[in-house]
Amino acid sequence: MSRLGARPGGRPEERGRRRMDRPRRTALEALREIDRNGAYANLAARRVIEDQQLTGRDAAFVTELVFGTCRMLGSYDAIIELAAGRDLDSLQPDVLDILRLGAHQLLGTRVPARAAVDTSVALAAIVVGERVCGLVNAVLRKIARRDLAQWAQRLAGGDEERRRCLLTGHPQWIIDAFAEVLPTDEIDDLLVADNEAAEPTLVVRPGLCSRDELVEQGAEATRWSPWGGVRPGNPAQLPAVRSGRAGVQDEGSQLVCLATSRVPGLGGGRWLDMCAGPGGKSALLRGIAPEHQALLVAGEAQEHRAKLVSLALRRYPHQGHQVVVADGRRLPFPDGSFSLVLADVPCSGLGALRRRPESRWRRWPEDVGELAGLQRELLASALAACEPGGVVAYVTCSPHRGETLDVVGQFTEGPVEVLDAPALLPEVPGCAAHADPRFVQLWPHRHRTDAMFLALLRKAN
């Protein structure tokens, strides 16, 4: 049995059908990894595309199937359950994933209904067996009778909040969390932006590569970051990326580093990136550090992620940085050892739903509470590690109040000065947090970046 569940050989017409369904079978393999192994959609899709050596339209179709299905998973599951007239738990996992892929083709793409149904039935026959073809055919034909708006209306009845959840593929608790920190008239724009594919954004390693080089290699310069470029396609095709002199990083992550680098009186000595994996921000700080006569220490609690940090830094001279495996809550350094501490803390990832669409269905409100406890511990540790007069940059890829304003707010009453972070990004319009304009809050619908949050805290002398 091959990785994709098809046996070699078979009748000529079956072999032709399997070739025709190669992108769909590849997408199914990615969904298996996501659903059963907890893989990230972006990483799973990239792996199976590379594994099957797909390019061009086939690779793009696989990406659309995987990302689109993951974005709308909750909506598609509700529709499948109603159309099938049975609980989802009663369906085999492969059958359910095939129905999800079929539902996305019917409700979220321009694939003709007949093609979406027929190829899904064929895929079921190959992967599961002929015995489930009748079920797959019947359910998808029933789904094809209505469009997404009609299904949402039927499922929601007169409940407008439920209808919006179904149409946009966002659980209600996430929409409510966005509404706490964003003007009401922007919520729908954000939900739409969350469902648009993020542009592949590149970043140079300062001192090793220039943005002009990325532009010469076909990238379009980022709007605000002096280090970034946007280029469709596989980033590894660029010589600068292959050589390790550039990498992949959302412009929002670049902008929080840019603001941090502009803090007046930013000291030299030693800088700490305390939650460094996989190393994108560490590489930016490493490139900036020589301007401030600073040495970068990159700490990461997990050894395999610390290796990724070392990989990101590999082209820089070793004497300018150090990578250590260390839990940010229990740092192996005396208090007051660093003039700058970047605390890019683990979070719910609600700010990166464009890139990791499956996160919206994996997270629950109680997860935010658990993460907030960890975030408070890490911020307390960061402040302790910072020298008097030094700066702590608290960063999350989540706009949720419980991971941003509420966490930082517990530390602003002590010997800490809250710096005006948006003032350090004057070229970026609308980057001040709605609930507290001292902090930076970027948004997909405003800035076409991940929803990065930044607070800059100066420790009292």
Tab-separated table of C-alpha atoms in Angstrom:
chain	number	residue	atom	x	y	z
A	1	MET	CA	0.000	0.000	0.000
A	2	SER	CA	1.407	3.411	-0.972
A	3	ARG	CA	1.398	6.433	1.345
A	4	LEU	CA	-1.805	7.632	-0.294
A	5	GLY	CA	-3.675	4.376	0.098
A	6	ALA	CA	-3.703	3.197	-3.546
A	7	ARG	CA	-2.382	-0.176	-4.606
A	8	PRO	CA	-0.038	-0.388	-7.599
A	9	GLY	CA	-1.315	-2.004	-10.758
A	10	GLY	CA	-5.031	-2.533	-11.376
A	11	ARG	CA	-7.139	-2.220	-14.489
A	12	PRO	CA	-6.115	0.489	-17.019
A	13	GLU	CA	-9.226	2.592	-16.358
A	14	GLU	CA	-8.523	2.470	-12.593
A	15	ARG	CA	-4.921	3.536	-13.119
A	16	GLY	CA	-6.140	6.493	-15.196
A	17	ARG	CA	-8.642	7.450	-12.510
A	18	ARG	CA	-5.953	7.321	-9.833
A	19	ARG	CA	-3.721	9.632	-11.890
A	20	MET	CA	-6.627	12.030	-12.334
A	21	ASP	CA	-7.250	12.109	-8.579
A	22	ARG	CA	-3.638	12.556	-7.562
A	23	PRO	CA	-4.096	16.111	-6.177
A	24	ARG	CA	-7.207	15.072	-4.237
A	25	ARG	CA	-5.485	12.005	-2.839
A	26	THR	CA	-2.549	14.191	-1.864
A	27	ALA	CA	-4.894	16.623	-0.103
A	28	LEU	CA	-6.478	13.697	1.742
A	29	GLU	CA	-3.053	12.647	2.995
A	30	ALA	CA	-2.513	16.145	4.400
A	31	LEU	CA	-5.902	16.076	6.145
A	32	ARG	CA	-4.975	12.760	7.720
A	33	GLU	CA	-1.855	14.326	9.234
A	34	ILE	CA	-3.792	17.372	10.417
A	35	ASP	CA	-6.759	15.503	11.887
A	36	ARG	CA	-4.997	12.523	13.412
A	37	ASN	CA	-1.477	13.715	14.159
A	38	GLY	CA	-2.137	17.357	15.031
A	39	ALA	CA	-0.025	18.688	12.151
A	40	TYR	CA	-0.235	22.321	11.073
A	41	ALA	CA	-2.047	22.773	7.766
A	42	ASN	CA	0.727	24.837	6.178
A	43	LEU	CA	3.424	22.310	7.071
A	44	ALA	CA	1.319	19.267	6.175
A	45	ALA	CA	0.349	20.696	2.796
A	46	ARG	CA	3.936	21.602	1.972
A	47	ARG	CA	5.193	18.157	2.960
A	48	VAL	CA	2.722	16.158	0.877
A	49	ILE	CA	3.165	18.433	-2.133
A	50	GLU	CA	6.926	17.970	-1.979
A	51	ASP	CA	6.539	14.239	-1.292
A	52	GLN	CA	4.389	13.814	-4.404
A	53	GLN	CA	6.524	16.291	-6.406
A	54	LEU	CA	3.508	18.337	-7.442
A	55	THR	CA	3.969	21.703	-9.104
A	56	GLY	CA	1.943	24.421	-10.788
A	57	ARG	CA	-1.821	24.017	-10.874
A	58	ASP	CA	-1.775	20.645	-9.081
A	59	ALA	CA	0.188	22.071	-6.148
A	60	ALA	CA	-2.080	25.127	-6.012
A	61	PHE	CA	-5.179	22.907	-6.052
A	62	VAL	CA	-3.881	20.793	-3.175
A	63	THR	CA	-3.154	23.940	-1.172
A	64	GLU	CA	-6.659	25.267	-1.808
A	65	LEU	CA	-8.270	21.962	-0.853
A	66	VAL	CA	-6.300	21.653	2.387
A	67	PHE	CA	-6.513	25.263	3.540
A	68	GLY	CA	-10.108	25.749	2.421
A	69	THR	CA	-11.289	22.569	4.122
A	70	CYS	CA	-9.472	23.476	7.345
A	71	ARG	CA	-10.851	27.030	7.366
A	72	MET	CA	-14.460	25.960	7.052
A	73	LEU	CA	-14.202	22.649	8.919
A	74	GLY	CA	-16.822	23.445	11.556
A	75	SER	CA	-19.291	24.651	8.928
A	76	TYR	CA	-18.698	21.686	6.640
A	77	ASP	CA	-19.066	19.246	9.525
A	78	ALA	CA	-22.426	20.743	10.468
A	79	ILE	CA	-23.594	20.506	6.856
A	80	ILE	CA	-22.333	16.929	6.429
A	81	GLU	CA	-24.032	15.824	9.632
A	82	LEU	CA	-27.364	17.277	8.513
A	83	ALA	CA	-27.046	15.922	4.967
A	84	ALA	CA	-26.011	12.468	6.175
A	85	GLY	CA	-28.612	12.312	8.925
A	86	ARG	CA	-26.100	10.755	11.298
A	87	ASP	CA	-23.457	11.702	13.832
A	88	LEU	CA	-19.994	12.346	12.442
A	89	ASP	CA	-18.577	9.856	14.958
A	90	SER	CA	-20.377	7.097	13.049
A	91	LEU	CA	-18.328	7.799	9.901
A	92	GLN	CA	-14.898	6.317	9.243
A	93	PRO	CA	-12.205	8.994	9.487
A	94	ASP	CA	-11.213	8.665	5.817
A	95	VAL	CA	-14.849	8.835	4.731
A	96	LEU	CA	-15.378	11.974	6.791
A	97	ASP	CA	-12.273	13.624	5.348
A	98	ILE	CA	-13.364	12.737	1.804
A	99	LEU	CA	-16.778	14.269	2.506
A	100	ARG	CA	-15.085	17.394	3.860
A	101	LEU	CA	-12.959	17.697	0.725
A	102	GLY	CA	-16.029	17.173	-1.414
A	103	ALA	CA	-18.024	19.728	0.550
A	104	HIS	CA	-15.309	22.325	0.048
A	105	GLN	CA	-15.242	21.713	-3.689
A	106	LEU	CA	-19.034	22.073	-3.831
A	107	LEU	CA	-19.404	25.056	-1.512
A	108	GLY	CA	-16.070	26.865	-1.614
A	109	THR	CA	-14.615	26.465	-5.113
A	110	ARG	CA	-15.633	26.638	-8.764
A	111	VAL	CA	-15.228	22.903	-9.308
A	112	PRO	CA	-18.377	21.706	-11.149
A	113	ALA	CA	-20.730	19.805	-8.867
A	114	ARG	CA	-20.632	16.644	-10.954
A	115	ALA	CA	-16.827	16.582	-10.955
A	116	ALA	CA	-16.687	17.211	-7.199
A	117	VAL	CA	-19.090	14.337	-6.497
A	118	ASP	CA	-17.667	11.859	-9.004
A	119	THR	CA	-14.025	12.372	-8.008
A	120	SER	CA	-14.925	12.093	-4.313
A	121	VAL	CA	-16.728	8.803	-4.938
A	122	ALA	CA	-13.744	7.544	-6.925
A	123	LEU	CA	-11.402	8.600	-4.122
A	124	ALA	CA	-13.550	6.758	-1.577
A	125	ALA	CA	-13.476	3.606	-3.717
A	126	ILE	CA	-9.684	3.683	-3.920
A	127	VAL	CA	-8.904	4.621	-0.320
A	128	VAL	CA	-11.728	2.968	1.637
A	129	GLY	CA	-13.560	0.565	-0.686
A	130	GLU	CA	-16.572	0.275	-2.953
A	131	ARG	CA	-18.902	-0.319	-0.015
A	132	VAL	CA	-18.842	3.370	1.022
A	133	CYS	CA	-19.332	4.821	-2.449
A	134	GLY	CA	-23.109	4.915	-2.150
A	135	LEU	CA	-22.912	6.875	1.102
A	136	VAL	CA	-20.385	9.388	-0.249
A	137	ASN	CA	-22.401	9.831	-3.431
A	138	ALA	CA	-25.702	10.352	-1.597
A	139	VAL	CA	-24.348	12.823	0.971
A	140	LEU	CA	-22.478	14.967	-1.536
A	141	ARG	CA	-25.399	15.043	-3.969
A	142	LYS	CA	-27.575	16.296	-1.154
A	143	ILE	CA	-24.978	18.941	-0.234
A	144	ALA	CA	-24.808	20.057	-3.873
A	145	ARG	CA	-28.494	21.054	-3.833
A	146	ARG	CA	-27.747	24.210	-1.835
A	147	ASP	CA	-24.961	26.780	-1.738
A	148	LEU	CA	-23.154	27.753	1.460
A	149	ALA	CA	-25.458	30.683	2.223
A	150	GLN	CA	-28.529	28.456	1.898
A	151	TRP	CA	-27.032	25.782	4.134
A	152	ALA	CA	-26.064	28.421	6.714
A	153	GLN	CA	-29.596	29.778	6.692
A	154	ARG	CA	-31.100	26.335	7.135
A	155	LEU	CA	-28.743	25.379	9.972
A	156	ALA	CA	-29.001	28.718	11.776
A	157	GLY	CA	-32.695	29.355	11.374
A	158	GLY	CA	-33.172	32.874	12.662
A	159	ASP	CA	-29.964	32.973	14.720
A	160	GLU	CA	-27.843	35.623	12.960
A	161	GLU	CA	-24.757	34.986	15.089
A	162	ARG	CA	-24.869	31.293	14.221
A	163	ARG	CA	-25.357	32.163	10.562
A	164	ARG	CA	-22.268	34.414	10.569
A	165	CYS	CA	-20.213	31.670	12.214
A	166	LEU	CA	-21.235	29.193	9.517
A	167	LEU	CA	-20.623	31.602	6.646
A	168	THR	CA	-17.192	32.737	7.864
A	169	GLY	CA	-15.869	29.555	9.451
A	170	HIS	CA	-15.178	31.140	12.853
A	171	PRO	CA	-16.401	29.781	16.199
A	172	GLN	CA	-18.515	32.315	18.084
A	173	TRP	CA	-16.075	32.607	20.972
A	174	ILE	CA	-13.333	33.782	18.587
A	175	ILE	CA	-15.617	36.359	16.994
A	176	ASP	CA	-16.540	37.574	20.488
A	177	ALA	CA	-12.853	37.838	21.415
A	178	PHE	CA	-12.147	39.936	18.312
A	179	ALA	CA	-15.105	42.191	19.159
A	180	GLU	CA	-13.534	43.028	22.538
A	181	VAL	CA	-10.468	44.603	20.960
A	182	LEU	CA	-11.620	45.827	17.546
A	183	PRO	CA	-14.270	48.360	16.451
A	184	THR	CA	-17.544	46.626	15.642
A	185	ASP	CA	-17.643	47.900	12.076
A	186	GLU	CA	-14.349	46.108	11.308
A	187	ILE	CA	-15.263	42.619	12.522
A	188	ASP	CA	-16.681	41.380	9.221
A	189	ASP	CA	-13.652	42.708	7.334
A	190	LEU	CA	-11.367	40.813	9.706
A	191	LEU	CA	-13.323	37.568	9.294
A	192	VAL	CA	-13.014	37.871	5.522
A	193	ALA	CA	-9.286	38.625	5.734
A	194	ASP	CA	-8.765	35.615	8.011
A	195	ASN	CA	-10.025	33.414	5.178
A	196	GLU	CA	-7.766	34.839	2.489
A	197	ALA	CA	-4.512	33.116	1.649
A	198	ALA	CA	-1.511	34.858	3.186
A	199	GLU	CA	1.162	36.016	0.779
A	200	PRO	CA	4.523	34.236	1.114
A	201	THR	CA	6.683	36.874	2.800
A	202	LEU	CA	10.460	36.733	2.879
A	203	VAL	CA	12.944	38.417	5.199
A	204	VAL	CA	16.636	39.059	4.780
A	205	ARG	CA	19.227	38.305	7.409
A	206	PRO	CA	20.522	41.855	8.058
A	207	GLY	CA	24.191	42.159	7.281
A	208	LEU	CA	24.120	39.083	5.048
A	209	CYS	CA	21.578	40.068	2.414
A	210	SER	CA	19.727	43.210	1.343
A	211	ARG	CA	16.110	43.671	0.355
A	212	ASP	CA	17.347	44.874	-3.035
A	213	GLU	CA	18.716	41.393	-3.620
A	214	LEU	CA	15.289	39.880	-2.913
A	215	VAL	CA	13.744	42.333	-5.370
A	216	GLU	CA	16.326	41.389	-7.987
A	217	GLN	CA	15.300	37.763	-7.457
A	218	GLY	CA	11.648	38.541	-8.185
A	219	ALA	CA	10.201	39.682	-4.850
A	220	GLU	CA	8.143	42.812	-4.302
A	221	ALA	CA	9.371	44.962	-1.421
A	222	THR	CA	7.221	44.872	1.712
A	223	ARG	CA	5.277	48.037	2.430
A	224	TRP	CA	6.884	48.931	5.759
A	225	SER	CA	9.561	46.480	6.815
A	226	PRO	CA	12.987	47.419	5.426
A	227	TRP	CA	13.940	43.735	5.420
A	228	GLY	CA	11.065	42.010	3.634
A	229	GLY	CA	9.829	40.964	0.229
A	230	VAL	CA	6.684	39.275	-1.082
A	231	ARG	CA	6.977	36.626	-3.754
A	232	PRO	CA	4.453	33.952	-4.818
A	233	GLY	CA	5.597	30.378	-5.148
A	234	ASN	CA	8.089	28.255	-3.278
A	235	PRO	CA	10.476	30.465	-1.230
A	236	ALA	CA	13.195	27.815	-1.484
A	237	GLN	CA	13.533	28.650	-5.178
A	238	LEU	CA	15.279	31.908	-4.287
A	239	PRO	CA	19.079	31.659	-4.001
A	240	ALA	CA	19.079	33.956	-0.950
A	241	VAL	CA	16.723	31.611	0.907
A	242	ARG	CA	18.524	28.452	-0.162
A	243	SER	CA	21.809	29.884	1.062
A	244	GLY	CA	20.415	30.829	4.485
A	245	ARG	CA	20.915	34.566	3.934
A	246	ALA	CA	17.136	35.088	3.909
A	247	GLY	CA	14.142	33.249	5.316
A	248	VAL	CA	10.360	33.256	5.501
A	249	GLN	CA	8.627	35.535	8.003
A	250	ASP	CA	5.370	37.480	8.073
A	251	GLU	CA	5.781	41.245	7.838
A	252	GLY	CA	4.021	41.628	11.193
A	253	SER	CA	6.817	39.736	12.925
A	254	GLN	CA	9.348	41.912	11.152
A	255	LEU	CA	7.551	45.062	12.305
A	256	VAL	CA	7.605	44.162	16.001
A	257	CYS	CA	11.368	43.684	15.685
A	258	LEU	CA	11.631	46.996	13.838
A	259	ALA	CA	9.768	48.849	16.600
A	260	THR	CA	11.908	47.201	19.256
A	261	SER	CA	15.118	48.171	17.453
A	262	ARG	CA	13.986	51.818	17.450
A	263	VAL	CA	13.526	52.165	21.217
A	264	PRO	CA	15.445	55.291	22.275
A	265	GLY	CA	18.534	54.491	24.294
A	266	LEU	CA	18.380	50.774	23.510
A	267	GLY	CA	21.391	49.343	25.242
A	268	GLY	CA	24.135	47.049	24.028
A	269	GLY	CA	25.673	44.358	26.158
A	270	ARG	CA	23.547	41.213	25.932
A	271	TRP	CA	20.135	40.743	24.349
A	272	LEU	CA	17.882	37.771	25.065
A	273	ASP	CA	15.291	36.169	22.812
A	274	MET	CA	13.772	33.981	25.527
A	275	CYS	CA	11.280	31.899	23.446
A	276	ALA	CA	13.378	31.816	20.315
A	277	GLY	CA	12.160	28.833	18.290
A	278	PRO	CA	12.027	28.510	15.341
A	279	GLY	CA	14.419	31.454	15.079
A	280	GLY	CA	12.981	34.062	12.721
A	281	LYS	CA	13.043	36.921	15.204
A	282	SER	CA	16.383	35.733	16.570
A	283	ALA	CA	17.876	36.068	13.105
A	284	LEU	CA	16.577	39.630	12.775
A	285	LEU	CA	17.860	40.606	16.218
A	286	ARG	CA	21.200	38.964	15.431
A	287	GLY	CA	21.510	41.094	12.313
A	288	ILE	CA	20.589	44.273	14.208
A	289	ALA	CA	22.701	43.602	17.308
A	290	PRO	CA	26.088	44.751	15.890
A	291	GLU	CA	24.674	48.272	15.401
A	292	HIS	CA	24.229	48.378	19.180
A	293	GLN	CA	27.411	46.459	20.087
A	294	ALA	CA	25.192	43.708	21.500
A	295	LEU	CA	25.537	39.931	21.795
A	296	LEU	CA	22.399	37.881	21.197
A	297	VAL	CA	21.445	34.973	23.440
A	298	ALA	CA	18.655	32.843	21.983
A	299	GLY	CA	16.937	30.605	24.515
A	300	GLU	CA	14.493	27.848	23.631
A	301	ALA	CA	12.953	25.260	25.957
A	302	GLN	CA	12.691	22.457	23.391
A	303	GLU	CA	15.902	21.017	22.006
A	304	HIS	CA	14.556	20.331	18.510
A	305	ARG	CA	13.361	23.920	18.224
A	306	ALA	CA	16.705	25.182	19.525
A	307	LYS	CA	18.280	23.346	16.568
A	308	LEU	CA	15.980	25.305	14.244
A	309	VAL	CA	17.215	28.518	15.854
A	310	SER	CA	20.810	27.483	15.235
A	311	LEU	CA	19.876	26.723	11.629
A	312	ALA	CA	18.362	30.203	11.197
A	313	LEU	CA	21.563	31.774	12.596
A	314	ARG	CA	24.014	29.526	10.783
A	315	ARG	CA	25.352	32.143	8.373
A	316	TYR	CA	26.268	34.611	11.120
A	317	PRO	CA	29.669	34.455	12.864
A	318	HIS	CA	29.293	32.369	16.019
A	319	GLN	CA	31.002	34.913	18.246
A	320	GLY	CA	28.000	37.240	17.937
A	321	HIS	CA	25.376	34.896	19.359
A	322	GLN	CA	24.709	31.954	21.637
A	323	VAL	CA	21.878	29.406	21.471
A	324	VAL	CA	20.892	27.731	24.734
A	325	VAL	CA	18.243	25.164	25.628
A	326	ALA	CA	16.471	26.807	28.549
A	327	ASP	CA	12.956	27.233	29.907
A	328	GLY	CA	12.158	30.943	29.851
A	329	ARG	CA	10.552	30.653	33.298
A	330	ARG	CA	13.784	29.341	34.825
A	331	LEU	CA	16.587	31.081	33.007
A	332	PRO	CA	20.163	30.009	33.772
A	333	PHE	CA	21.308	33.633	34.085
A	334	PRO	CA	21.489	36.048	37.030
A	335	ASP	CA	18.743	38.648	37.274
A	336	GLY	CA	19.515	41.859	35.398
A	337	SER	CA	21.747	40.175	32.810
A	338	PHE	CA	20.231	41.681	29.652
A	339	SER	CA	19.612	45.149	28.270
A	340	LEU	CA	16.872	43.833	25.972
A	341	VAL	CA	14.591	40.848	26.424
A	342	LEU	CA	12.226	39.739	23.688
A	343	ALA	CA	9.403	37.613	25.118
A	344	ASP	CA	7.591	36.262	22.064
A	345	VAL	CA	5.461	33.990	24.196
A	346	PRO	CA	3.530	30.825	23.279
A	347	CYS	CA	-0.064	31.796	22.507
A	348	SER	CA	-3.313	30.619	20.958
A	349	GLY	CA	-2.229	31.700	17.477
A	350	LEU	CA	-5.552	33.449	16.815
A	351	GLY	CA	-3.631	36.138	14.966
A	352	ALA	CA	-2.336	33.709	12.347
A	353	LEU	CA	-5.537	32.003	11.212
A	354	ARG	CA	-4.672	32.804	7.589
A	355	ARG	CA	-1.585	30.608	7.829
A	356	ARG	CA	-2.851	28.038	10.311
A	357	PRO	CA	-6.572	27.821	9.597
A	358	GLU	CA	-6.997	24.622	11.620
A	359	SER	CA	-6.203	26.523	14.848
A	360	ARG	CA	-9.703	27.989	15.050
A	361	TRP	CA	-11.145	24.476	15.490
A	362	ARG	CA	-8.433	23.223	17.842
A	363	ARG	CA	-8.575	25.989	20.421
A	364	TRP	CA	-11.165	26.522	23.156
A	365	PRO	CA	-11.764	29.489	25.472
A	366	GLU	CA	-10.234	27.608	28.398
A	367	ASP	CA	-6.991	27.240	26.425
A	368	VAL	CA	-6.516	30.989	26.585
A	369	GLY	CA	-6.727	30.933	30.379
A	370	GLU	CA	-4.093	28.204	30.594
A	371	LEU	CA	-1.803	30.028	28.184
A	372	ALA	CA	-2.241	33.308	30.052
A	373	GLY	CA	-0.794	31.722	33.174
A	374	LEU	CA	2.298	30.680	31.229
A	375	GLN	CA	2.522	34.101	29.585
A	376	ARG	CA	2.469	35.877	32.949
A	377	GLU	CA	5.254	33.635	34.224
A	378	LEU	CA	7.357	34.342	31.146
A	379	LEU	CA	6.811	38.096	31.335
A	380	ALA	CA	7.748	38.111	35.024
A	381	SER	CA	10.903	36.167	34.174
A	382	ALA	CA	11.699	38.564	31.329
A	383	LEU	CA	11.446	41.570	33.615
A	384	ALA	CA	13.649	39.880	36.178
A	385	ALA	CA	16.263	39.082	33.518
A	386	CYS	CA	16.244	42.687	32.292
A	387	GLU	CA	18.714	45.146	33.754
A	388	PRO	CA	17.522	48.456	35.264
A	389	GLY	CA	16.808	50.843	32.404
A	390	GLY	CA	16.553	47.938	29.983
A	391	VAL	CA	13.595	47.050	27.773
A	392	VAL	CA	11.269	44.057	27.585
A	393	ALA	CA	9.331	43.501	24.359
A	394	TYR	CA	6.242	41.368	25.037
A	395	VAL	CA	4.935	39.846	21.791
A	396	THR	CA	2.065	37.533	20.895
A	397	CYS	CA	0.567	36.340	17.627
A	398	SER	CA	-2.872	36.682	19.171
A	399	PRO	CA	-5.081	39.739	19.627
A	400	HIS	CA	-7.087	38.068	22.403
A	401	ARG	CA	-7.385	40.410	25.371
A	402	GLY	CA	-6.651	37.557	27.783
A	403	GLU	CA	-3.222	37.054	26.172
A	404	THR	CA	-2.339	40.697	25.593
A	405	LEU	CA	-3.811	43.585	27.573
A	406	ASP	CA	-4.767	41.511	30.597
A	407	VAL	CA	-1.319	39.925	30.869
A	408	VAL	CA	0.639	43.145	30.419
A	409	GLY	CA	-1.744	45.050	32.681
A	410	GLN	CA	-0.647	42.991	35.678
A	411	PHE	CA	2.901	44.344	35.353
A	412	THR	CA	2.329	48.020	34.619
A	413	GLU	CA	1.680	49.024	38.227
A	414	GLY	CA	5.198	48.182	39.358
A	415	PRO	CA	8.563	49.777	38.567
A	416	VAL	CA	7.888	49.683	34.821
A	417	GLU	CA	7.425	52.411	32.219
A	418	VAL	CA	5.087	51.562	29.355
A	419	LEU	CA	6.640	52.939	26.182
A	420	ASP	CA	4.606	54.300	23.278
A	421	ALA	CA	5.179	51.403	20.894
A	422	PRO	CA	3.017	52.698	17.984
A	423	ALA	CA	5.069	55.901	17.934
A	424	LEU	CA	8.035	53.775	16.888
A	425	LEU	CA	6.149	52.667	13.757
A	426	PRO	CA	4.943	56.055	12.435
A	427	GLU	CA	4.819	54.744	8.864
A	428	VAL	CA	2.275	52.034	9.756
A	429	PRO	CA	-1.257	53.502	9.889
A	430	GLY	CA	-3.756	52.271	12.445
A	431	CYS	CA	-1.275	50.151	14.368
A	432	ALA	CA	-2.235	51.396	17.851
A	433	ALA	CA	-4.347	48.953	19.853
A	434	HIS	CA	-7.983	50.059	20.001
A	435	ALA	CA	-8.315	49.274	23.721
A	436	ASP	CA	-4.974	50.862	24.752
A	437	PRO	CA	-3.090	53.020	22.222
A	438	ARG	CA	0.244	52.525	23.999
A	439	PHE	CA	0.495	49.079	22.437
A	440	VAL	CA	0.862	47.926	18.835
A	441	GLN	CA	-1.871	45.698	17.417
A	442	LEU	CA	-1.567	44.734	13.771
A	443	TRP	CA	-4.450	43.197	11.809
A	444	PRO	CA	-4.852	41.103	8.643
A	445	HIS	CA	-7.613	43.326	7.269
A	446	ARG	CA	-5.768	46.592	7.996
A	447	HIS	CA	-2.163	45.674	7.395
A	448	ARG	CA	-2.252	42.329	5.542
A	449	THR	CA	-0.101	40.887	8.319
A	450	ASP	CA	-0.694	38.446	11.132
A	451	ALA	CA	-2.434	40.048	14.134
A	452	MET	CA	0.748	40.682	16.104
A	453	PHE	CA	0.627	42.422	19.494
A	454	LEU	CA	3.577	44.333	20.957
A	455	ALA	CA	4.084	45.983	24.349
A	456	LEU	CA	7.369	47.692	25.193
A	457	LEU	CA	8.216	47.968	28.877
A	458	ARG	CA	11.227	49.804	30.281
A	459	LYS	CA	12.402	48.557	33.656
A	460	ALA	CA	12.914	51.324	36.198
A	461	ASN	CA	16.459	52.217	37.249
